[in-house]
Amino acid sequence: MDYCIREIEGKQAHDPLFNKASSSTTVWVEGPVIVGAGPSGLAAAACLRQKNIESVILERSNCIASLWQLKTYDRLRLHLPKQFCELPFMPFPSHFPTYPSKQQFVKYLETYAQTFKIKPTFNETVKHAEFDAKLALWRVKTADKGENTTEYLCRWLIPSKNKK
């Protein structure tokens, strides 16, 4: 009997599904936490950057503008003329057509992020956000793909992500 228990314990020690180690950390963010790295989140971060306010962007996907990159068909074009879809401080390139394609819009957003040095934290899903009135701070709880959790503490929260 004792042999069987030791054998089971030995197998469990090397089983990644059984021995799923996770960690939890807490991070203080001086500026706002922005939820979502789509056009709205990028625009918010760029506007803050122009005022020398650093922010943290949390994105559940592995890329910016994940809705545009992963959930739309390739022939999609903007439904509004480009001048109505520009983000702050950076117009569309003049050689883009009036109605840019999906690929052109994604390239514009990627260039925008590079221009303003916006570096989202990818694969970080916000599980819960709550204002702690006693501390006068937001508590933003996230999990990565490995279910490691992080709690971000900040004074301001900017939700810019579409709901699932």
Short mmCIF file of C-alpha atoms in Angstrom, two decimals, residues 3-162:
data_model
loop_
_atom_site.label_atom_id
_atom_site.label_comp_id
_atom_site.label_asym_id
_atom_site.label_seq_id
_atom_site.Cartn_x
_atom_site.Cartn_y
_atom_site.Cartn_z
CA TYR A 3 4.48 1.66 -2.37
CA CYS A 4 1.32 2.63 -4.31
CA ILE A 5 1.03 5.97 -2.50
CA ARG A 6 4.69 6.80 -3.20
CA GLU A 7 4.23 5.85 -6.85
CA ILE A 8 1.16 8.08 -7.18
CA GLU A 9 2.93 10.98 -5.46
CA GLY A 10 5.92 10.52 -7.77
CA LYS A 11 3.74 10.59 -10.87
CA GLN A 12 1.84 13.63 -9.62
CA ALA A 13 5.09 15.53 -9.07
CA HIS A 14 5.83 15.30 -12.80
CA ASP A 15 2.29 15.79 -14.07
CA PRO A 16 1.85 19.39 -15.30
CA LEU A 17 -1.94 19.14 -15.07
CA PHE A 18 -1.88 17.94 -11.47
CA ASN A 19 0.93 20.15 -10.27
CA LYS A 20 -0.34 23.38 -11.77
CA ALA A 21 1.70 26.00 -9.98
CA SER A 22 0.35 29.49 -10.14
CA SER A 23 1.54 32.71 -8.66
CA SER A 24 -0.08 35.91 -7.57
CA THR A 25 1.47 39.37 -7.64
CA THR A 26 0.36 42.90 -6.88
CA VAL A 27 1.44 45.85 -9.02
CA TRP A 28 1.08 49.56 -8.22
CA VAL A 29 0.36 51.64 -11.33
CA GLU A 30 1.12 55.35 -11.02
CA GLY A 31 -1.17 56.31 -13.92
CA PRO A 32 -4.36 54.76 -15.25
CA VAL A 33 -4.97 51.14 -16.18
CA ILE A 34 -6.54 50.88 -19.64
CA VAL A 35 -8.51 47.73 -20.41
CA GLY A 36 -8.22 46.83 -24.09
CA ALA A 37 -5.68 47.56 -26.82
CA GLY A 38 -8.13 48.38 -29.58
CA PRO A 39 -8.46 51.80 -31.20
CA SER A 40 -10.04 53.38 -28.09
CA GLY A 41 -7.41 52.01 -25.72
CA LEU A 42 -4.58 53.09 -28.01
CA ALA A 43 -6.08 56.58 -28.38
CA ALA A 44 -6.46 56.93 -24.60
CA ALA A 45 -2.84 55.86 -24.05
CA ALA A 46 -1.55 58.27 -26.71
CA CYS A 47 -3.50 61.20 -25.25
CA LEU A 48 -2.11 60.42 -21.81
CA ARG A 49 1.41 60.07 -23.22
CA GLN A 50 1.10 63.56 -24.78
CA LYS A 51 0.53 64.85 -21.23
CA ASN A 52 3.50 62.79 -19.91
CA ILE A 53 1.18 60.43 -18.04
CA GLU A 54 2.24 56.80 -18.25
CA SER A 55 -0.42 54.10 -18.31
CA VAL A 56 -0.70 50.33 -18.40
CA ILE A 57 -2.80 48.67 -21.13
CA LEU A 58 -4.13 45.19 -20.41
CA GLU A 59 -5.15 43.15 -23.47
CA ARG A 60 -6.62 39.66 -23.23
CA SER A 61 -5.49 38.73 -26.74
CA ASN A 62 -1.99 38.45 -28.18
CA CYS A 63 -2.17 41.54 -30.41
CA ILE A 64 -3.52 45.06 -30.65
CA ALA A 65 -6.93 45.53 -32.26
CA SER A 66 -7.72 41.85 -31.79
CA LEU A 67 -11.29 42.31 -33.00
CA TRP A 68 -9.97 43.66 -36.30
CA GLN A 69 -7.14 41.15 -36.61
CA LEU A 70 -8.84 37.96 -35.46
CA LYS A 71 -12.61 38.32 -35.81
CA THR A 72 -13.23 40.09 -39.12
CA TYR A 73 -13.21 38.90 -42.70
CA ASP A 74 -10.28 39.86 -44.93
CA ARG A 75 -12.28 41.93 -47.45
CA LEU A 76 -13.65 44.23 -44.74
CA ARG A 77 -13.21 47.99 -45.19
CA LEU A 78 -13.99 50.85 -42.86
CA HIS A 79 -17.65 51.80 -43.22
CA LEU A 80 -16.91 55.48 -42.64
CA PRO A 81 -14.47 57.71 -44.53
CA LYS A 82 -10.98 57.59 -43.04
CA GLN A 83 -11.07 61.17 -41.74
CA PHE A 84 -13.80 60.11 -39.27
CA CYS A 85 -11.76 57.13 -38.02
CA GLU A 86 -8.40 58.76 -37.37
CA LEU A 87 -6.95 58.50 -33.91
CA PRO A 88 -5.66 61.62 -32.10
CA PHE A 89 -2.38 63.18 -33.25
CA MET A 90 -1.93 60.97 -36.33
CA PRO A 91 -3.89 61.19 -39.58
CA PHE A 92 -4.16 58.28 -41.98
CA PRO A 93 -1.48 58.24 -44.68
CA SER A 94 -2.58 60.34 -47.64
CA HIS A 95 -2.12 57.41 -50.05
CA PHE A 96 -4.76 55.34 -48.20
CA PRO A 97 -8.13 55.22 -49.97
CA THR A 98 -11.17 56.97 -48.52
CA TYR A 99 -12.33 53.63 -47.08
CA PRO A 100 -9.20 51.77 -45.88
CA SER A 101 -9.11 47.99 -45.96
CA LYS A 102 -8.85 45.83 -42.85
CA GLN A 103 -5.13 45.33 -43.51
CA GLN A 104 -4.53 49.06 -43.94
CA PHE A 105 -6.44 49.89 -40.76
CA VAL A 106 -4.52 47.28 -38.75
CA LYS A 107 -1.22 48.61 -40.14
CA TYR A 108 -2.30 52.15 -39.19
CA LEU A 109 -3.04 50.99 -35.61
CA GLU A 110 0.27 49.12 -35.35
CA THR A 111 2.14 52.19 -36.61
CA TYR A 112 0.19 54.33 -34.15
CA ALA A 113 1.25 52.10 -31.24
CA GLN A 114 4.90 52.22 -32.38
CA THR A 115 4.83 56.00 -32.91
CA PHE A 116 3.55 56.66 -29.39
CA LYS A 117 5.61 53.83 -27.84
CA ILE A 118 2.50 52.06 -26.61
CA LYS A 119 3.33 48.57 -25.35
CA PRO A 120 0.29 46.70 -24.05
CA THR A 121 0.55 43.76 -21.71
CA PHE A 122 -0.81 40.94 -23.88
CA ASN A 123 -2.56 37.71 -22.84
CA GLU A 124 -3.75 39.35 -19.61
CA THR A 125 -7.48 38.88 -19.05
CA VAL A 126 -9.25 41.19 -16.61
CA LYS A 127 -11.32 38.96 -14.35
CA HIS A 128 -12.61 41.62 -11.97
CA ALA A 129 -12.33 45.35 -11.39
CA GLU A 130 -13.61 47.02 -8.27
CA PHE A 131 -13.21 50.42 -6.66
CA ASP A 132 -11.96 50.14 -3.08
CA ALA A 133 -13.55 53.14 -1.35
CA LYS A 134 -11.41 52.74 1.78
CA LEU A 135 -8.18 53.05 -0.21
CA ALA A 136 -9.66 55.27 -2.93
CA LEU A 137 -8.06 52.93 -5.49
CA TRP A 138 -9.16 50.56 -8.22
CA ARG A 139 -8.32 46.88 -7.77
CA VAL A 140 -8.01 45.25 -11.18
CA LYS A 141 -7.55 41.48 -11.02
CA THR A 142 -6.20 39.65 -14.05
CA ALA A 143 -5.12 36.18 -15.09
CA ASP A 144 -2.72 35.15 -17.82
CA LYS A 145 -3.03 32.00 -19.95
CA GLY A 146 -1.31 29.96 -17.23
CA GLU A 147 -3.77 31.31 -14.64
CA ASN A 148 -1.10 33.28 -12.82
CA THR A 149 -2.92 36.21 -11.29
CA THR A 150 -1.99 39.84 -10.92
CA GLU A 151 -3.76 42.57 -9.02
CA TYR A 152 -3.16 46.06 -10.37
CA LEU A 153 -3.78 48.93 -7.96
CA CYS A 154 -4.43 52.31 -9.56
CA ARG A 155 -6.31 55.55 -9.06
CA TRP A 156 -7.94 55.55 -12.50
CA LEU A 157 -9.46 52.83 -14.67
CA ILE A 158 -10.28 53.32 -18.35
CA PRO A 159 -12.47 50.52 -19.73
CA SER A 160 -12.12 50.56 -23.51
CA LYS A 161 -12.85 46.94 -24.35
CA ASN A 162 -16.00 45.52 -25.92
#
